[in-house]
PDB file of C-alpha atoms and ligand atoms in Angstrom:
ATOM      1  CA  UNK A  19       6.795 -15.649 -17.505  1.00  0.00           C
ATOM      2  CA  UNK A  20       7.842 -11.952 -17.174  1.00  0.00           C
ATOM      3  CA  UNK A  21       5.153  -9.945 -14.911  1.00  0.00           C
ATOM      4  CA  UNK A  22       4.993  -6.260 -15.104  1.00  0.00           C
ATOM      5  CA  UNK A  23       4.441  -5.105 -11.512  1.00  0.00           C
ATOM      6  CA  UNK A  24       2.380  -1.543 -10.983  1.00  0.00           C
ATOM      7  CA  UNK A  25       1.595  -0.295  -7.903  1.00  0.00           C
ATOM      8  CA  UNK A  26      -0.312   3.319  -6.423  1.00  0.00           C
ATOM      9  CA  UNK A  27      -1.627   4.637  -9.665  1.00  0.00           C
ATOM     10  CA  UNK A  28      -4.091   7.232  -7.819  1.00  0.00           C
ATOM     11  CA  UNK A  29      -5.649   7.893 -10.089  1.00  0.00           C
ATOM     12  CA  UNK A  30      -3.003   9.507 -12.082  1.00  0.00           C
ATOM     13  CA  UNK A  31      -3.524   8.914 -16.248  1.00  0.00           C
ATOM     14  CA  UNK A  32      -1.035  10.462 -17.514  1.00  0.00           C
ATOM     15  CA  UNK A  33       1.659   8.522 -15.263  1.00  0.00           C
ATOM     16  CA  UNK A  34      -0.354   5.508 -16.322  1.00  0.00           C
ATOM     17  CA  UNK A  35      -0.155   6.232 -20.341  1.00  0.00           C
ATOM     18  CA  UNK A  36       3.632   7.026 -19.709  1.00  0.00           C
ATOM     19  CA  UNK A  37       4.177   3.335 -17.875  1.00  0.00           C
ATOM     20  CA  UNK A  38       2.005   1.193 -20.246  1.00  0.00           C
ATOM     21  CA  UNK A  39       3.332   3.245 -23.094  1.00  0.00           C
ATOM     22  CA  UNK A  40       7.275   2.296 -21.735  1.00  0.00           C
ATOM     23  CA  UNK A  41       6.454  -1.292 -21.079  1.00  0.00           C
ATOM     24  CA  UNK A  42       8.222  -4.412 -21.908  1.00  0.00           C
ATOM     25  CA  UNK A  43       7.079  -7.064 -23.400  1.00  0.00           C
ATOM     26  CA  UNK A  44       5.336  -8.748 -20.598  1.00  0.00           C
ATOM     27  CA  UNK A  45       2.802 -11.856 -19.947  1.00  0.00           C
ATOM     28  CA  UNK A  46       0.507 -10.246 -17.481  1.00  0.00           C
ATOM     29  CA  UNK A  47       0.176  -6.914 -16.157  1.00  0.00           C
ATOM     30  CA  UNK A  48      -0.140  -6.905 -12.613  1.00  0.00           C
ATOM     31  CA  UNK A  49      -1.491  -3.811 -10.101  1.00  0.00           C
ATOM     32  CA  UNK A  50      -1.457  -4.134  -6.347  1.00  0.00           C
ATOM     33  CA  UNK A  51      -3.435  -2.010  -5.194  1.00  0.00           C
ATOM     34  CA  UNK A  52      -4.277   2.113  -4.938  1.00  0.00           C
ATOM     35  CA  UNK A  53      -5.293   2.513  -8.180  1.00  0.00           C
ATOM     36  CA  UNK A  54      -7.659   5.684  -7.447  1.00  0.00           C
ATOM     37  CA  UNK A  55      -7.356   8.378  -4.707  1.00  0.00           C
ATOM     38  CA  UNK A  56      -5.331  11.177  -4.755  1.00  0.00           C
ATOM     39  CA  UNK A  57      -5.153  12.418  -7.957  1.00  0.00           C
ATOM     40  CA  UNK A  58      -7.735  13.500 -10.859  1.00  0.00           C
ATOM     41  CA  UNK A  59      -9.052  10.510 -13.205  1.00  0.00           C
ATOM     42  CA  UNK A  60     -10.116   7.459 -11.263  1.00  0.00           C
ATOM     43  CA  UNK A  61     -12.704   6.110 -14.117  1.00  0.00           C
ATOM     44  CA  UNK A  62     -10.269   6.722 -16.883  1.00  0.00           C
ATOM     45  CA  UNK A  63      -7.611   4.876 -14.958  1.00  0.00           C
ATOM     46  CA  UNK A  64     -10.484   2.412 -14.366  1.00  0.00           C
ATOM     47  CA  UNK A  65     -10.959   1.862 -17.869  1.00  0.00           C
ATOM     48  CA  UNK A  66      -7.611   2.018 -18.772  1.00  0.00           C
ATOM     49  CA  UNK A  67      -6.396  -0.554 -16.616  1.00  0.00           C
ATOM     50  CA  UNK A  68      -9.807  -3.059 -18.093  1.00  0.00           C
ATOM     51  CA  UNK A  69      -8.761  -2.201 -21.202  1.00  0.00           C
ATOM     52  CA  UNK A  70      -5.160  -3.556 -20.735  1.00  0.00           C
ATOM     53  CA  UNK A  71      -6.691  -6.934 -18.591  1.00  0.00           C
ATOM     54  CA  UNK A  72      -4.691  -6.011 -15.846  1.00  0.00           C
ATOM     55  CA  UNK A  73      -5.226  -7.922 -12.380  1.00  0.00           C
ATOM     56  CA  UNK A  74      -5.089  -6.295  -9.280  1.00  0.00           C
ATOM     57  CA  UNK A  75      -5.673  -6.263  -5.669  1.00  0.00           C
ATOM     58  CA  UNK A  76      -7.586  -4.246  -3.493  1.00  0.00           C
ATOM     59  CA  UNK A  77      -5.511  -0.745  -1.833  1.00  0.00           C
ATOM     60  CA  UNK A  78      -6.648   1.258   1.008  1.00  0.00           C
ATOM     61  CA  UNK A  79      -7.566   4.257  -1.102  1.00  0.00           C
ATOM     62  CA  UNK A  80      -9.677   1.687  -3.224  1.00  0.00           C
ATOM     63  CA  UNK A  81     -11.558   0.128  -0.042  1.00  0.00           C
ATOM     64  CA  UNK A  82     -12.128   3.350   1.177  1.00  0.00           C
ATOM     65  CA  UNK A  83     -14.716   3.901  -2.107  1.00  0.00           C
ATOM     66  CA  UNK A  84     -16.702   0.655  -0.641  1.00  0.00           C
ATOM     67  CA  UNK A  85     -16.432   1.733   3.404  1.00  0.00           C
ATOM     68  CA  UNK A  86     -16.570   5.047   3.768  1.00  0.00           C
ATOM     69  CA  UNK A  87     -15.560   4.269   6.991  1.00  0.00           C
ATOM     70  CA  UNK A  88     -12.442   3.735   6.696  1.00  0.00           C
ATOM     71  CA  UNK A  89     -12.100   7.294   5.551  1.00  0.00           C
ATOM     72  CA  UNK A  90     -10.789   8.149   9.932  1.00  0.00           C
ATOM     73  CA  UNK A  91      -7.301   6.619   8.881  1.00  0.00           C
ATOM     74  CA  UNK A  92      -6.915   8.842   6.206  1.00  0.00           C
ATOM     75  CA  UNK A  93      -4.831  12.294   6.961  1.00  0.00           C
ATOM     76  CA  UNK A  94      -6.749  15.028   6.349  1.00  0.00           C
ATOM     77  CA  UNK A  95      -5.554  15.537   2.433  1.00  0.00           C
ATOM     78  CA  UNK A  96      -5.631  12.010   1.407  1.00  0.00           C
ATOM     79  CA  UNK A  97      -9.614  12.005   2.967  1.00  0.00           C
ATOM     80  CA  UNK A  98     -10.848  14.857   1.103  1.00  0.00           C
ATOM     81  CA  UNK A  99      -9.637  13.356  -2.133  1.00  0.00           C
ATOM     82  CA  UNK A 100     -11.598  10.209  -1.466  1.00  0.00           C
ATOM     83  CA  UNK A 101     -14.678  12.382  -0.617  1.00  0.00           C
ATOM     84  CA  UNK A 102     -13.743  13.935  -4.078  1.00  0.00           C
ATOM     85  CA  UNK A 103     -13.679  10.533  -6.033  1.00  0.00           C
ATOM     86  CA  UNK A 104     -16.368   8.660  -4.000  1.00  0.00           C
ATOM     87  CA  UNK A 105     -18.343  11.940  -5.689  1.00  0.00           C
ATOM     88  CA  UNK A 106     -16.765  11.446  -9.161  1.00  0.00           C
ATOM     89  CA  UNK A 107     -17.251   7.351  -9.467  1.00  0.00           C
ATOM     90  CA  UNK A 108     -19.394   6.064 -11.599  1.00  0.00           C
ATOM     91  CA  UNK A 109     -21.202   2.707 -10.033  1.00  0.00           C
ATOM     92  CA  UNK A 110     -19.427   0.552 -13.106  1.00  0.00           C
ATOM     93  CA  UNK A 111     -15.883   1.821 -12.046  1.00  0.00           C
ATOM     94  CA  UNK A 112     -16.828   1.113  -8.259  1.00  0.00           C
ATOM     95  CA  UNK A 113     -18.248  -2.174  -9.101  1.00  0.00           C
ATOM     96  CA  UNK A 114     -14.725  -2.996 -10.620  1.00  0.00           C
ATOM     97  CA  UNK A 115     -13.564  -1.943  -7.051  1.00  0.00           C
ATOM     98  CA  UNK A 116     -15.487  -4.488  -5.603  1.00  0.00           C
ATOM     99  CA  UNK A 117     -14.698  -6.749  -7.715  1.00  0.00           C
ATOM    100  CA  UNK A 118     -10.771  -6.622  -6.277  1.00  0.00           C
ATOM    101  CA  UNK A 119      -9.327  -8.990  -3.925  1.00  0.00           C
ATOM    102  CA  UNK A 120      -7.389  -7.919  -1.111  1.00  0.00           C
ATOM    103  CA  UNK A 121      -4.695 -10.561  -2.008  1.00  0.00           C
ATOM    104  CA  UNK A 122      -3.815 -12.599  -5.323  1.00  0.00           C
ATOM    105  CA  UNK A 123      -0.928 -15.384  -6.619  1.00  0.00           C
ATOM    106  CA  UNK A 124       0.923 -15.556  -9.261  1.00  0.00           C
ATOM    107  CA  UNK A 125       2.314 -19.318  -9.512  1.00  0.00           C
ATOM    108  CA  UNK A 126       3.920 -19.797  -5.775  1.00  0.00           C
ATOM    109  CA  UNK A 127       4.444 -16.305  -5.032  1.00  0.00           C
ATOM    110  CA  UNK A 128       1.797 -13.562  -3.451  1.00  0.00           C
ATOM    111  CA  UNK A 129       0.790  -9.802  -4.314  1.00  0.00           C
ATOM    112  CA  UNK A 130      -1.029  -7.741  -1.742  1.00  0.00           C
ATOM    113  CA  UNK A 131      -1.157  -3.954  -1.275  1.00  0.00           C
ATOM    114  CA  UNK A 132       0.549  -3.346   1.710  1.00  0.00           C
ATOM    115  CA  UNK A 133       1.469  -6.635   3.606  1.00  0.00           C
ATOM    116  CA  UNK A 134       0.917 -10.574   3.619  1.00  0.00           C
ATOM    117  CA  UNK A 135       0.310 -10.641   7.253  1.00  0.00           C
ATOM    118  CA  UNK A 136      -2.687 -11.594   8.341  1.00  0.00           C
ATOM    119  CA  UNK A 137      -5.637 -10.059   8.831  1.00  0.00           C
ATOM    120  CA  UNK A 138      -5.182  -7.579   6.418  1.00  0.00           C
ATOM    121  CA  UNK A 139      -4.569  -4.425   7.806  1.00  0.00           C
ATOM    122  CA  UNK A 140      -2.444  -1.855   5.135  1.00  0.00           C
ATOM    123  CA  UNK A 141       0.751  -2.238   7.275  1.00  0.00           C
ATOM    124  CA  UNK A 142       3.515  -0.821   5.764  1.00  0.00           C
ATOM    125  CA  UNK A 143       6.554  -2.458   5.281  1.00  0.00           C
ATOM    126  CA  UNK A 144       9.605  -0.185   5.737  1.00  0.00           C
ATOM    127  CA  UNK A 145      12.136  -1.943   7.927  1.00  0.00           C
ATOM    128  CA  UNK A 146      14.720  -4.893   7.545  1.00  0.00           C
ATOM    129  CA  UNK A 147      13.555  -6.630  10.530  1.00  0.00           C
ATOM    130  CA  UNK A 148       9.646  -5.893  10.136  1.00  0.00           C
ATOM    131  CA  UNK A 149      10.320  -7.407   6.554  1.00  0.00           C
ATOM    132  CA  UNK A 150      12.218 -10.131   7.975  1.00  0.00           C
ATOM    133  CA  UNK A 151       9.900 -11.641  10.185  1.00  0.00           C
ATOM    134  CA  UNK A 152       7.501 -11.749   6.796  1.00  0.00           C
ATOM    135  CA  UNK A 153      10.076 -13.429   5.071  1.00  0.00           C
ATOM    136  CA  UNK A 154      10.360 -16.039   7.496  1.00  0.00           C
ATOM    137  CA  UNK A 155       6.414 -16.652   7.217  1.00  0.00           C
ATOM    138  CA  UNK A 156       6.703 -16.785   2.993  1.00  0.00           C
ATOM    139  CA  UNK A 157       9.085 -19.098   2.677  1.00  0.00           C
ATOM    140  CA  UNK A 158      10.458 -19.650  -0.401  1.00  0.00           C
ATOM    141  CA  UNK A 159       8.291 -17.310  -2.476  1.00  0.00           C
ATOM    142  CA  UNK A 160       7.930 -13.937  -3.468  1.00  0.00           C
ATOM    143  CA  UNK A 161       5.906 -11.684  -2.434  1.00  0.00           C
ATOM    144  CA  UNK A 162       4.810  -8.199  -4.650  1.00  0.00           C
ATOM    145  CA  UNK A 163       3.909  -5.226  -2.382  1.00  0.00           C
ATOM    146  CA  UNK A 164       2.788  -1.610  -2.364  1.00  0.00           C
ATOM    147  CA  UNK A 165       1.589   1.112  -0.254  1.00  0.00           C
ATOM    148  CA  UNK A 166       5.071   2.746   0.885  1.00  0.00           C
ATOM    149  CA  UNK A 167       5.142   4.542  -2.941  1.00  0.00           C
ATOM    150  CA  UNK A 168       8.933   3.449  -2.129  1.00  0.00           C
ATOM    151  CA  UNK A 169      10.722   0.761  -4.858  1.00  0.00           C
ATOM    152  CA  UNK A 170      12.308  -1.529  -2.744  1.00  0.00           C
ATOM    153  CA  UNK A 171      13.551  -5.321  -2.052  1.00  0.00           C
ATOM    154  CA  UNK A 172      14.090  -7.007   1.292  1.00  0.00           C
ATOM    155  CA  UNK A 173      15.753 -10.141   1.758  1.00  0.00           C
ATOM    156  CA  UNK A 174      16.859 -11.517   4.205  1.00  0.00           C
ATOM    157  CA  UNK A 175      20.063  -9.918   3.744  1.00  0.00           C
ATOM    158  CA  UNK A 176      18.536  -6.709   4.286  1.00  0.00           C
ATOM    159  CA  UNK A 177      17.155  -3.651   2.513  1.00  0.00           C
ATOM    160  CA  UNK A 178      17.967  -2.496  -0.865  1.00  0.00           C
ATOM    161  CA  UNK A 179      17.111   0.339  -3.269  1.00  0.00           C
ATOM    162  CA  UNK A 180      17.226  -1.038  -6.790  1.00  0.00           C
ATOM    163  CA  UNK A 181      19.439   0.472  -9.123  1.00  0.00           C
ATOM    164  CA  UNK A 182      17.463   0.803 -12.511  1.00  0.00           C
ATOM    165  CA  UNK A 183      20.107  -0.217 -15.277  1.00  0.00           C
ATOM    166  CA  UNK A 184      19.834  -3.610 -15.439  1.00  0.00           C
ATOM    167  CA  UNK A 185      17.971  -7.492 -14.020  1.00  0.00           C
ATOM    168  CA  UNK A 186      18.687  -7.659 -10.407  1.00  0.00           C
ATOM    169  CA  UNK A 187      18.754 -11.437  -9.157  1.00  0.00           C
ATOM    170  CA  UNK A 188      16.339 -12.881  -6.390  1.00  0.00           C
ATOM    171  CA  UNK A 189      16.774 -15.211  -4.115  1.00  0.00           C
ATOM    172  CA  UNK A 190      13.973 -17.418  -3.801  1.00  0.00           C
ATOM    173  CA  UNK A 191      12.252 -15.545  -0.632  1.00  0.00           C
ATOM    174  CA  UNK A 192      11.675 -11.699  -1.500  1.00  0.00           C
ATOM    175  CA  UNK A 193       9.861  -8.713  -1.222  1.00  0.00           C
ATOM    176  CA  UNK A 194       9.510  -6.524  -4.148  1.00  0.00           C
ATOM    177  CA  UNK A 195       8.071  -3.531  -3.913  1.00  0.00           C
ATOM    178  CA  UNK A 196       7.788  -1.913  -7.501  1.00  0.00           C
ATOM    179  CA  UNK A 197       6.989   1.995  -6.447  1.00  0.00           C
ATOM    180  CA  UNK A 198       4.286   4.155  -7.048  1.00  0.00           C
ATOM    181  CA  UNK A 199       3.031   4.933 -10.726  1.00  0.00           C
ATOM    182  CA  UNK A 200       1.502   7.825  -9.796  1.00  0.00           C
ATOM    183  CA  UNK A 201       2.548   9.520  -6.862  1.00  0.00           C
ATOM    184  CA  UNK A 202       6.104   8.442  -6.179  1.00  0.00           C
ATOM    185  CA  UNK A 203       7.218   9.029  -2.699  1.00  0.00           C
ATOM    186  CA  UNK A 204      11.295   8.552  -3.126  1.00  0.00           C
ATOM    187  CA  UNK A 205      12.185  11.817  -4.335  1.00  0.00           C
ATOM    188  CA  UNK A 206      12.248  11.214  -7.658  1.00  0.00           C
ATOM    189  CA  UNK A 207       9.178  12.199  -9.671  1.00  0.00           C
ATOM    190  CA  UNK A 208       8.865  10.032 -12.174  1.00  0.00           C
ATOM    191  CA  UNK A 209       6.572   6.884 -12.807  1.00  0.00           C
ATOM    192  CA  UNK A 210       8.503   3.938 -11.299  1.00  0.00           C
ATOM    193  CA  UNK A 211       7.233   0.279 -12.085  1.00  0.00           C
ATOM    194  CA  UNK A 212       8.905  -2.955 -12.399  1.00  0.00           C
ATOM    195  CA  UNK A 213       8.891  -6.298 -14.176  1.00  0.00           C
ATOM    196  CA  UNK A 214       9.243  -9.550 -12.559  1.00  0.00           C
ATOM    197  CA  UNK A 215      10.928 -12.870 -14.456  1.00  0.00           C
ATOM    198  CA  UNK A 216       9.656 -16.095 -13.136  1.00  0.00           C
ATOM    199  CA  UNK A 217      11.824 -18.104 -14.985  1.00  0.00           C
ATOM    200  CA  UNK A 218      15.511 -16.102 -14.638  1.00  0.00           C
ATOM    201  CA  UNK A 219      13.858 -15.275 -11.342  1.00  0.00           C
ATOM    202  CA  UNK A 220      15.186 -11.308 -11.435  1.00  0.00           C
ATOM    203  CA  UNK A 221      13.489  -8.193 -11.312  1.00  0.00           C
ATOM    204  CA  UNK A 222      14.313  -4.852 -13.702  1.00  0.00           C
ATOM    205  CA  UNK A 223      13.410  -1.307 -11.825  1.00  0.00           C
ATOM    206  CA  UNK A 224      12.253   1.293 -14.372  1.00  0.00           C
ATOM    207  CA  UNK A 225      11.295   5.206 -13.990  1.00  0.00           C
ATOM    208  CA  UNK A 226       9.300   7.122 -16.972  1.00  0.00           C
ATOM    209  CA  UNK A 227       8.836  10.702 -16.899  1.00  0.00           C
ATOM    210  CA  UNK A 228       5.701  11.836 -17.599  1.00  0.00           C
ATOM    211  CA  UNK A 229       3.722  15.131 -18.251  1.00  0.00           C
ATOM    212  CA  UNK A 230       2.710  15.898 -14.556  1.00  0.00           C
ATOM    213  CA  UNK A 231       1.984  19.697 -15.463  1.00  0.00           C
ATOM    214  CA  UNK A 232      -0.926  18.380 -17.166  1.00  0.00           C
ATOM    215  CA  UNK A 233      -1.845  15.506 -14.007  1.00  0.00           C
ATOM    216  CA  UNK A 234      -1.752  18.810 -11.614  1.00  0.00           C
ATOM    217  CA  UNK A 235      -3.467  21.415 -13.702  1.00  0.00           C
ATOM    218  CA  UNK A 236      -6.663  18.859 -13.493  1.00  0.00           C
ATOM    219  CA  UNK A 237      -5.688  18.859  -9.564  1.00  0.00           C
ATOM    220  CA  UNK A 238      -6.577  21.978  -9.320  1.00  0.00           C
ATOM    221  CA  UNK A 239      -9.355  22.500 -11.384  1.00  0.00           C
ATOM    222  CA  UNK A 240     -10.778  19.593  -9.741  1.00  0.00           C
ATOM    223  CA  UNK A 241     -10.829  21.264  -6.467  1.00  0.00           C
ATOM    224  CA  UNK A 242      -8.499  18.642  -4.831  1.00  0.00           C
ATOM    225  CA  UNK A 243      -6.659  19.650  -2.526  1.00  0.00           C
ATOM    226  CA  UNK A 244      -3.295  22.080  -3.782  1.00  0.00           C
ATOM    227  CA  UNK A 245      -0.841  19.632  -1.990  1.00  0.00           C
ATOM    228  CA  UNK A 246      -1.782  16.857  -4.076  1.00  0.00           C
ATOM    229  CA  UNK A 247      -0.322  18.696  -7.668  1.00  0.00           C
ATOM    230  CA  UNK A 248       2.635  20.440  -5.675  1.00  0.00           C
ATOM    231  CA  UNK A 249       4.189  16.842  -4.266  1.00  0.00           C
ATOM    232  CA  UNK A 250       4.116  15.379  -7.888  1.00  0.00           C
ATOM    233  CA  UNK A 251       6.961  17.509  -9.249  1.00  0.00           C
ATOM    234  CA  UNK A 252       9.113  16.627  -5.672  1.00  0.00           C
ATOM    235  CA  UNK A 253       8.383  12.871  -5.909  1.00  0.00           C
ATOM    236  CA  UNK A 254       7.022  13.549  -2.201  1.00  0.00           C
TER     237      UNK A 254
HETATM  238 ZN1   ZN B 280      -0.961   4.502  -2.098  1.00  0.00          ZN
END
């Protein structure tokens, strides 16, 4: 079974058009997590995502629509954009938010938006021996990941950036992290996703460029805040 693996869409359709338009073939589309804040079209991403049968997990940026309390984590930025879309939701696209788990399977292995560890609290995971002592918890499994906006696999061998040109093997206890869709975070600024083979048990890395001039003129005449359309064209 070949999973394709998106993460951090914010709310970005154009990224997301690009990525489903560059995909694979594939078994199940899988999304873990973020899929609005940030960025201009959260019920159009919504309903694109439906319309594809996509599952997904819960993100911060998406619990934040349900608990507006968890808005005092948020920088400053990041919390007037979910004060934007909380405004901007329609009650069937935030009843699809609640409809989310904050964790999911597929077969043995896991998918969360930030980290398996229990209780859930968005921890990112960013360091060999932060991922290491996760690893030793999973076992042999697999376990899909988000919330860094970074593509990236820890083993127990260590960190490592995937190269995009071809399958990358995995050894049975992983963490795959398959970048952000819509607001990549590694310098580079186009889409990144991933898809996951069960069966050859390897992963393929893939970037899409996308039109982002389009994604940040509806930034701005949003009224989000400038930073979020300048940090799409630096990947930042
Ligand atoms: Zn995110």
């Amino acid at each position: 079974m070949r999973v394709a693996l998106l993460s951090d869409i914010h709310s970005n359709l154009e990224a997301l058009d690009a990525v489903l338009a560059a995909l694979p073939q594939v078994d199940r589309i899988l999304v873990l997590g973020d899929i609005v804040g940030y960025g201009p079209d959260p019920n159009a991403v919504i309903a694109r995502l439906r319309s594809t049968g996509a599952r997904a997990v819960r993100g911060n940026h998406d619990q934040a629509m349900l608990e507006p309390s968890t808005l005092e984590w948020f920088n400053p930025h990041a919390a007037a954009a979910a004060r934007w879309t909380q405004g901007v939701l329609t009650p069937q696209s935030r009843r699809y938010l609640a409809t989310l788990p904050n964790h999911g399977r597929v077969g043995r292995h896991r998918a969360v938006h930030g980290s398996p560890k229990k209780p859930y609290i968005w921890e990112y995971i960013l360091d060999d021996l932060q991922a290491l002592e996760i690893l030793v918890k999973l076992g042999r499994r697999w376990c899909f990941f988000g919330h860094t906006h970074l593509p990236r696999i820890f083993t127990e061998e260590g960190e490592q950036i995937p190269n995009l040109d071809d399958w990358l093997p995995l050894p049975p206890s992983a963490l795959i992290n398959p970048g952000s869709v819509g607001q990549p975070r590694d310098g580079d600024p186009r889409a990144s996703f991933a898809v996951a083979d069960l069966d050859s048990e390897a992963v393929h890395f893939y970037r899409v460029p996308y039109d982002l001039a389009t994604t940040q003129a509806k930034i701005l005449e949003a009224g989000l805040p400038e930073i979020e359309a300048a940090r799409l064209a630096e990947g930042r």
